[in-house]
Coordinates of C-alpha atoms in Angstrom, one line a residue:
E1 CA 22.2 106.1 45.0
K2 CA 23.6 102.6 44.9
F3 CA 26.5 100.8 43.3
A4 CA 27.9 97.4 43.2
V5 CA 31.1 95.6 42.2
K6 CA 30.8 92.6 39.9
D7 CA 33.9 90.8 38.9
G8 CA 36.0 93.7 40.1
E9 CA 34.0 96.3 38.2
L10 CA 32.3 99.2 40.0
K11 CA 28.9 99.7 38.4
Y12 CA 25.7 101.6 39.0
I13 CA 22.7 99.4 39.7
A14 CA 19.1 99.8 40.8
E15 CA 18.1 101.5 44.0
K16 CA 17.8 98.2 45.9
L17 CA 20.7 95.7 46.0
T18 CA 20.1 92.0 45.5
A19 CA 21.7 89.6 48.0
Q20 CA 24.4 88.8 45.5
E21 CA 25.1 92.5 44.7
S22 CA 25.3 93.2 48.4
N23 CA 28.0 90.5 48.7
W24 CA 29.9 92.1 45.8
V25 CA 30.0 95.4 47.8
K26 CA 31.0 93.6 51.0
E27 CA 33.8 91.6 49.4
M28 CA 35.3 94.6 47.6
G29 CA 35.0 96.8 50.7
I30 CA 34.0 99.9 48.7
K31 CA 32.0 102.5 50.6
G32 CA 30.3 105.7 49.7
N33 CA 27.5 107.0 47.5
S34 CA 29.4 107.4 44.3
Y35 CA 29.3 105.1 41.4
V36 CA 30.6 104.9 37.9
L37 CA 28.1 104.8 35.0
G38 CA 29.5 103.9 31.6
T39 CA 27.9 104.4 28.3
N40 CA 29.2 101.1 27.1
P41 CA 28.6 97.7 28.8
N42 CA 32.3 97.2 29.0
D43 CA 33.0 100.6 30.7
G44 CA 33.7 100.8 34.4
V45 CA 36.2 100.9 37.1
T46 CA 38.0 97.7 38.0
I47 CA 40.1 96.6 41.0
T48 CA 42.6 93.9 40.1
D49 CA 45.6 92.9 42.0
G50 CA 45.5 96.1 44.1
K51 CA 45.2 98.4 41.0
L52 CA 42.2 100.6 40.5
S53 CA 41.7 101.4 36.8
T54 CA 39.2 102.4 34.2
N55 CA 38.4 100.6 30.9
W56 CA 39.5 102.5 27.8
V57 CA 37.3 102.8 24.8
D58 CA 38.9 103.4 21.4
Q59 CA 37.1 105.9 19.2
S60 CA 36.6 105.7 15.5
D61 CA 39.0 108.6 14.9
G62 CA 41.8 106.6 16.7
S63 CA 41.6 108.6 19.9
S64 CA 40.8 107.1 23.3
N65 CA 38.6 108.3 26.1
I66 CA 36.7 107.0 29.0
P67 CA 33.0 107.8 28.7
L68 CA 32.3 107.6 32.4
D69 CA 30.3 109.8 34.8
I70 CA 30.9 109.9 38.5
V71 CA 27.6 110.4 40.3
G72 CA 27.3 111.2 44.0
N73 CA 29.7 113.1 46.1
Y74 CA 31.7 110.6 48.2
I75 CA 33.7 107.5 47.8
E76 CA 36.0 105.5 50.0
I77 CA 38.5 103.3 48.3
P78 CA 39.3 100.1 50.3
E79 CA 42.5 99.1 51.9
G80 CA 44.7 96.9 49.7
V81 CA 44.5 99.2 46.7
T82 CA 48.0 100.3 45.9
K83 CA 47.6 102.1 42.6
I84 CA 44.9 104.4 41.1
D85 CA 45.3 104.3 37.4
E86 CA 45.2 107.2 35.1
F87 CA 41.8 108.9 34.4
A88 CA 40.2 106.7 37.1
F89 CA 37.8 109.5 38.4
S90 CA 38.5 112.1 35.7
N91 CA 35.7 114.7 35.2
G92 CA 33.7 113.4 38.2
A93 CA 32.2 116.9 38.7
A94 CA 29.9 115.8 41.6
L95 CA 32.7 114.2 43.6
K96 CA 33.3 116.2 46.8
N97 CA 35.2 113.9 49.1
V98 CA 37.5 111.0 48.5
I99 CA 39.0 108.8 51.2
L100 CA 42.2 107.0 50.0
P101 CA 43.6 103.8 51.7
S102 CA 46.9 103.8 53.6
S103 CA 48.1 101.1 51.2
L104 CA 48.1 103.5 48.3
T105 CA 51.5 104.3 46.7
Y106 CA 50.7 105.6 43.2
I107 CA 48.2 108.1 41.8
G108 CA 48.1 108.1 38.1
S109 CA 47.9 111.0 35.6
K110 CA 44.6 112.8 35.4
S111 CA 43.0 110.4 37.9
F112 CA 41.1 113.3 39.5
Y113 CA 41.3 115.7 36.7
G114 CA 38.2 117.9 36.4
C115 CA 36.7 116.9 39.7
S116 CA 35.5 120.5 40.1
S117 CA 33.6 119.9 43.4
L118 CA 36.4 118.1 45.2
T119 CA 37.2 120.2 48.3
N120 CA 39.2 117.8 50.4
I121 CA 41.5 114.9 49.9
L122 CA 44.1 113.4 52.2
I123 CA 47.0 111.7 50.3
P124 CA 48.4 108.8 52.4
E125 CA 52.0 108.9 53.5
G126 CA 52.9 105.9 51.5
V127 CA 52.3 107.6 48.1
T128 CA 55.6 108.2 46.3
N129 CA 54.4 109.0 42.8
I130 CA 51.8 111.5 41.7
G131 CA 51.2 111.8 38.0
N132 CA 50.7 114.8 35.8
Y133 CA 47.4 116.7 35.8
V134 CA 46.3 114.6 38.8
F135 CA 44.3 117.5 40.3
G136 CA 44.1 119.6 37.2
G137 CA 40.8 121.5 37.1
C138 CA 39.9 120.7 40.7
S139 CA 38.7 124.3 41.1
S140 CA 37.2 123.8 44.6
L141 CA 40.2 122.2 46.2
E142 CA 41.4 124.6 48.9
S143 CA 44.4 122.9 50.5
I144 CA 46.4 119.8 50.2
T145 CA 49.5 118.2 51.8
I146 CA 51.9 116.3 49.6
P147 CA 53.4 113.2 51.3
K148 CA 57.0 113.2 52.3
G149 CA 57.8 110.3 49.9
V150 CA 57.0 112.4 46.8
T151 CA 60.2 113.8 45.2
D152 CA 58.8 115.1 41.9
I153 CA 55.8 117.4 41.4
S154 CA 54.9 116.6 37.8
F155 CA 53.8 119.0 35.1
N156 CA 50.3 120.6 35.5
T157 CA 49.7 118.6 38.7
F158 CA 47.6 121.4 40.2
Y159 CA 46.8 123.3 37.0
G160 CA 43.6 125.4 37.5
C161 CA 43.1 124.7 41.2
T162 CA 41.7 128.2 41.5
S163 CA 40.6 127.8 45.2
L164 CA 43.9 126.5 46.4
T165 CA 45.2 128.9 49.0
N166 CA 47.8 126.8 50.8
I167 CA 50.0 123.9 49.9
S168 CA 52.9 122.3 51.8
I169 CA 55.7 121.0 49.6
P170 CA 57.7 118.3 51.4
E171 CA 61.4 118.8 52.0
E172 CA 62.2 115.8 49.8
V173 CA 60.9 117.3 46.6
T174 CA 63.7 117.9 44.1
I175 CA 61.8 118.9 41.0
I176 CA 58.7 121.1 40.4
G177 CA 57.6 120.5 36.9
P178 CA 56.4 122.8 34.1
N179 CA 53.1 124.6 34.8
A180 CA 52.8 122.6 38.1
F181 CA 50.7 125.3 39.8
E182 CA 49.6 127.3 36.7
N183 CA 46.4 129.3 37.3
C184 CA 46.3 128.6 41.0
T185 CA 44.8 132.1 41.3
S186 CA 44.2 132.0 45.1
L187 CA 47.7 130.8 46.1
T188 CA 49.4 133.7 48.0
S189 CA 52.7 132.2 49.1
I190 CA 54.9 129.1 48.6
V191 CA 58.0 127.7 50.1
I192 CA 60.6 126.0 47.9
P193 CA 62.4 123.4 50.0
K194 CA 66.2 123.1 50.1
A195 CA 66.2 119.8 48.2
T196 CA 64.6 121.4 45.2
T197 CA 67.2 122.0 42.5
Q198 CA 64.9 122.5 39.5
V199 CA 61.8 124.6 39.0
Y200 CA 60.7 124.3 35.4
E201 CA 59.2 127.0 33.2
D202 CA 55.9 128.5 34.0
A203 CA 55.5 126.5 37.2
F204 CA 53.6 129.5 38.8
K205 CA 52.2 131.1 35.6
G206 CA 48.8 132.8 36.2
C207 CA 49.2 132.7 40.0
T208 CA 47.8 136.2 40.2
S209 CA 47.5 136.3 44.0
L210 CA 51.1 135.1 44.6
T211 CA 53.0 137.7 46.6
N212 CA 55.7 135.7 48.4
I213 CA 58.1 132.9 47.5
T214 CA 60.6 131.7 50.1
I215 CA 63.5 129.6 48.8
E216 CA 65.3 127.4 51.5
G217 CA 68.7 125.9 51.5
D218 CA 71.9 126.9 49.7
A219 CA 71.9 129.9 47.3
R220 CA 71.2 128.3 43.9
F221 CA 68.4 130.3 42.2
T222 CA 69.0 133.7 40.6
S223 CA 66.7 136.3 39.2
S224 CA 67.5 134.9 35.8
N225 CA 66.2 131.4 36.8
I226 CA 63.1 132.8 38.5
S227 CA 62.2 134.9 35.4
N228 CA 61.2 131.6 33.7
W229 CA 58.7 130.6 36.5
G230 CA 55.9 132.6 35.0
I231 CA 55.6 135.1 37.8
D232 CA 55.6 138.9 37.9
T233 CA 58.8 139.7 39.8
T234 CA 57.6 143.2 40.3
K235 CA 54.8 142.0 42.5
V236 CA 56.3 138.9 44.1
T237 CA 58.8 139.1 46.9
I238 CA 61.6 136.5 46.6
S239 CA 63.4 135.7 49.9
G240 CA 65.3 133.0 51.7
S241 CA 68.8 131.6 51.8
G242 CA 68.3 129.8 48.5
Y243 CA 67.9 133.0 46.5
K244 CA 71.1 134.4 45.1
T245 CA 70.7 138.1 44.5
T246 CA 73.9 138.7 42.7

């Protein structure tokens, strides 16, 4: 499986690369066996000024989607890319492993949404912004570490990550958005850091294996607050200095 980059656009090509196509790959520094195949000649992934993005296609009904298919199971994004735009690898069901560059600072909404075979991804320390639904539907993702620079876990970020058993929330996180971990059915425990002042409704809805929540820091969350998190308080043990029992 081969791919090439022409004028910044990642495209599927024939099994054998021409000399010019080989130069495109070399110049862009993209590695791996994944490629993007669009149903429209203008579809594709582009890298422009450090931003990796997909080309939108407007439908006749006024909606927009990206009719792209990720084929292959591995891709390495080159150094110098600072932003992955929304939907960039959305619904890449075959994609198992992604290597992100240390230069990356932003991962856009739904950029890996529906990558149901993705088992491993290391988010670089320089990332400070992770959009909503970024890993939604990544049902094979087992563990992930969020970089220290992230202060906000957006809504539905890990929605439907049914294999996720462990996640480390950095101390700097102040907000956990609505439905952030909804239907993470394998998640057994979680620690809310002391900097977190807001956990929105249904953040842990459908986390049927969740048995322990530890809240660090000053006492600020009560049973009334926690009742909105979407958990069964009769089955989940709430502990830690951040939990105010009265």
